[in-house]
């Protein structure tokens, strides 16, 4: 079955770039997502990438996809204290299927 | 445009009891999905409803059931509660059609089973 893995913790100094990594096993994944969860809140969609793309940039966020290695990363430029949260990557196996498989999440801590 | 709203936000039940959680989908969305997020874990897909019918189910027992209403709102029912059912239950809505499967999540209902 599908499996999505992330490292659990990441600490970054304020102003530096954060890079959160994710690996997945399902080679048929069509869309891959990054969600942000702040304490006591639901999931906020940050960005997503279609599997035929290598990179997507959206303001401070850059997503890189290596489909051969089944590796997805999220880079946050100029990390701010408001970026402290848990970041989840997720994938769907095929178009029209809205069942997301999530990773366990990476807790990003910003060091002042 | 209103987002996804869930109720109640918190509740406490005891083992063996039954619980109903409610979700109002985002305006214009006709599909509702439910996820269970245990502490320290990522969300796990429970099931999805489209046009008032279950449209896909994850690895959850039959005591997890749901409904979708004509206005696209939804309920999640859990019978015979177990301690491991303690979790944050997230509802997400989406619209069918072309494009990415973008889900909008609510803030969740936190269930504690004692």
Coordinates of C-alpha atoms in Angstrom, one line a residue:
Chain A
X1 CA 0.0 0.0 0.0
X2 CA 0.9 3.6 0.0
X3 CA 3.4 4.9 2.5
X4 CA 4.7 8.4 3.1
X5 CA 7.6 9.2 5.4
X6 CA 8.9 12.4 6.9
X7 CA 11.5 13.2 9.5
X8 CA 9.8 14.2 12.8
X9 CA 11.6 17.4 13.7
X10 CA 13.5 20.3 12.1
X11 CA 14.9 23.4 13.8
X12 CA 15.9 26.4 11.8
X13 CA 17.1 29.9 12.7
X14 CA 14.9 32.8 11.9
X15 CA 15.8 34.2 8.5
X16 CA 17.3 31.0 7.2
X17 CA 15.8 28.6 4.7
X18 CA 13.9 25.5 5.9
X19 CA 13.9 22.4 3.9
X20 CA 11.4 19.7 4.8
X21 CA 11.7 16.3 3.1
X22 CA 9.3 13.6 2.3
X23 CA 9.5 10.2 0.6
X24 CA 6.7 8.1 -0.8
X25 CA 6.3 4.7 -2.2
X26 CA 3.4 4.8 -4.6
X27 CA 4.8 5.3 -8.1
X28 CA 1.4 6.1 -9.4
X29 CA 1.0 9.2 -7.3
X30 CA -0.5 12.0 -9.4
X31 CA -0.7 14.9 -7.0
X32 CA 1.6 15.6 -4.0
X33 CA 0.7 18.2 -1.4
X34 CA 2.1 20.1 1.5
X35 CA -0.2 21.0 4.4
X36 CA 0.5 23.1 7.4
X37 CA -1.0 22.5 10.9
X38 CA -0.7 25.0 13.7
X39 CA -1.5 24.0 17.3
X40 CA -5.2 23.4 17.8
X41 CA -6.0 24.0 14.1
X42 CA -7.0 22.0 11.1
X43 CA -4.8 21.5 8.0
X44 CA -4.1 24.4 5.8
X45 CA -3.1 23.7 2.2
X46 CA 0.2 25.4 1.3
X47 CA 0.9 24.1 -2.1
X48 CA 0.7 21.1 -4.4
X49 CA 2.5 19.8 -7.4
X50 CA 1.4 17.5 -10.2
X51 CA 3.6 14.5 -10.8
X52 CA 4.7 15.6 -14.3
X53 CA 6.4 18.7 -12.8
X54 CA 9.8 18.9 -11.2
X55 CA 9.5 22.2 -9.4
X56 CA 6.9 24.7 -8.3
X57 CA 7.5 28.1 -6.7
X58 CA 5.0 30.2 -4.9
X59 CA 6.3 33.2 -3.1
X60 CA 8.5 31.9 -0.3
X61 CA 7.7 28.3 -1.0
X62 CA 9.5 26.1 -3.4
X63 CA 8.5 22.5 -4.0
X64 CA 10.9 20.0 -5.6
X65 CA 9.8 16.7 -6.9
X66 CA 12.2 13.8 -7.8
X67 CA 9.8 11.3 -9.2
X68 CA 12.6 8.7 -9.9
X69 CA 13.6 8.7 -6.2
X70 CA 10.0 9.3 -5.0
X71 CA 11.3 12.3 -3.1
X72 CA 9.4 15.6 -2.4
X73 CA 10.8 18.6 -0.6
X74 CA 9.4 21.9 0.6
X75 CA 11.7 24.8 0.9
X76 CA 10.6 27.9 2.9
X77 CA 12.8 30.9 2.3
X78 CA 13.4 33.5 5.0
X79 CA 11.8 31.4 7.7
X80 CA 9.7 33.4 10.2
X81 CA 8.4 32.6 13.7
X82 CA 4.9 32.3 12.1
X83 CA 6.2 29.4 10.1
X84 CA 6.4 27.3 13.3
X85 CA 4.0 24.4 12.8
X86 CA 3.7 20.8 11.7
X87 CA 4.1 20.2 8.0
X88 CA 2.5 17.2 6.3
X89 CA 3.2 15.9 2.9
X90 CA 0.4 13.9 1.3
X91 CA -0.2 12.1 -2.0
X92 CA -3.1 10.8 -4.0
X93 CA -2.7 7.8 -6.2
X94 CA -4.7 8.8 -9.2
X95 CA -6.7 11.6 -10.7
X96 CA -10.2 11.9 -9.4
X97 CA -9.3 10.0 -6.2
X98 CA -9.5 12.3 -3.2
X99 CA -8.2 9.9 -0.6
X100 CA -5.0 11.5 0.6
X101 CA -2.3 9.5 2.2
X102 CA -0.4 11.6 4.7
X103 CA 3.0 11.4 6.2
X104 CA 3.5 11.6 10.0
X105 CA 4.4 15.3 9.8
X106 CA 7.6 17.3 10.5
X107 CA 7.5 19.7 13.4
X108 CA 9.3 22.9 12.4
X109 CA 10.7 25.0 15.2
X110 CA 12.1 28.4 14.6
X111 CA 15.1 29.5 16.7
X112 CA 15.2 33.3 17.3
Chain B
X1 CA -17.2 32.3 1.2
X2 CA -17.5 30.3 4.4
X3 CA -15.0 27.5 5.1
X4 CA -15.5 24.1 6.6
X5 CA -17.0 24.2 10.1
X6 CA -17.1 21.3 12.5
X7 CA -18.9 20.7 15.8
X8 CA -18.4 20.0 18.5
X9 CA -14.8 21.2 18.9
X10 CA -14.1 19.1 21.9
X11 CA -16.0 16.2 23.6
X12 CA -15.4 13.5 26.1
X13 CA -17.0 10.1 26.0
X14 CA -16.6 6.8 27.8
X15 CA -15.9 3.4 26.3
X16 CA -18.9 1.8 24.7
X17 CA -20.7 5.0 24.1
X18 CA -21.7 6.4 20.7
X19 CA -20.7 9.8 19.2
X20 CA -21.9 11.9 16.3
X21 CA -19.6 14.6 14.8
X22 CA -20.9 17.2 12.3
X23 CA -19.4 19.0 9.4
X24 CA -20.7 21.8 7.1
X25 CA -18.8 21.8 3.8
X26 CA -17.4 24.9 2.2
X27 CA -19.8 26.7 -0.1
X28 CA -19.8 25.2 -3.6
X29 CA -18.3 21.9 -2.4
X30 CA -20.2 18.7 -2.9
X31 CA -17.8 16.1 -1.5
X32 CA -16.9 15.5 2.1
X33 CA -14.1 13.4 3.5
X34 CA -13.4 12.4 7.1
X35 CA -10.0 11.8 8.5
X36 CA -8.8 10.6 11.9
X37 CA -5.7 12.1 13.3
X38 CA -4.3 10.3 16.4
X39 CA -1.8 12.3 18.6
X40 CA 1.5 12.6 16.9
X41 CA 0.3 11.0 13.7
X42 CA -0.7 12.2 10.3
X43 CA -4.4 12.1 9.3
X44 CA -5.8 8.7 8.2
X45 CA -8.6 8.5 5.7
X46 CA -11.9 7.2 7.1
X47 CA -14.3 7.6 4.2
X48 CA -15.7 10.0 1.7
X49 CA -19.3 11.0 0.7
X50 CA -20.4 12.3 -2.6
X51 CA -24.1 12.8 -3.6
X52 CA -25.1 11.3 -0.3
X53 CA -23.4 8.0 -1.0
X54 CA -20.2 6.6 0.5
X55 CA -17.5 7.0 -2.2
X56 CA -14.5 5.2 -0.8
X57 CA -13.5 4.0 2.6
X58 CA -10.2 3.5 4.4
X59 CA -9.2 0.8 6.8
X60 CA -11.8 1.5 9.5
X61 CA -14.3 -1.0 11.0
X62 CA -18.1 -0.7 10.3
X63 CA -18.8 0.9 13.6
X64 CA -17.5 4.1 11.9
X65 CA -20.4 5.2 9.7
X66 CA -21.4 8.4 8.0
X67 CA -24.1 10.4 6.3
X68 CA -24.2 13.2 3.8
X69 CA -27.3 15.4 3.5
X70 CA -28.8 17.2 0.5
X71 CA -27.1 20.4 1.5
X72 CA -23.7 18.5 1.4
X73 CA -23.2 18.7 5.2
X74 CA -22.1 15.4 6.8
X75 CA -22.0 13.4 10.0
X76 CA -19.6 10.9 11.3
X77 CA -20.9 8.4 13.7
X78 CA -18.8 6.1 15.9
X79 CA -20.5 3.3 17.9
X80 CA -19.1 1.2 20.7
X81 CA -16.3 3.7 21.4
X82 CA -12.8 2.3 22.3
X83 CA -10.0 4.1 24.0
X84 CA -8.0 4.1 20.7
X85 CA -10.8 6.2 19.1
X86 CA -9.4 9.2 21.0
X87 CA -8.2 11.5 18.2
X88 CA -8.8 14.7 16.3
X89 CA -11.5 14.0 13.6
X90 CA -11.0 16.2 10.6
X91 CA -13.6 16.9 7.9
X92 CA -12.6 18.1 4.5
X93 CA -14.7 19.3 1.6
X94 CA -13.9 19.5 -2.1
X95 CA -15.6 20.1 -5.4
X96 CA -15.7 17.4 -8.1
X97 CA -14.3 18.3 -11.4
X98 CA -11.1 18.8 -13.3
X99 CA -8.0 20.0 -11.6
X100 CA -6.1 19.1 -8.5
X101 CA -8.0 17.3 -5.7
X102 CA -7.8 20.3 -3.3
X103 CA -9.3 19.6 0.0
X104 CA -10.3 22.3 2.5
X105 CA -10.1 21.1 6.1
X106 CA -12.1 22.2 9.1
X107 CA -10.4 22.8 12.5
X108 CA -11.5 19.3 13.7
X109 CA -13.4 17.8 16.6
X110 CA -11.2 16.5 19.4
X111 CA -12.7 13.3 20.9
X112 CA -11.4 11.9 24.1
X113 CA -12.6 8.4 25.2
X114 CA -12.1 7.5 28.8

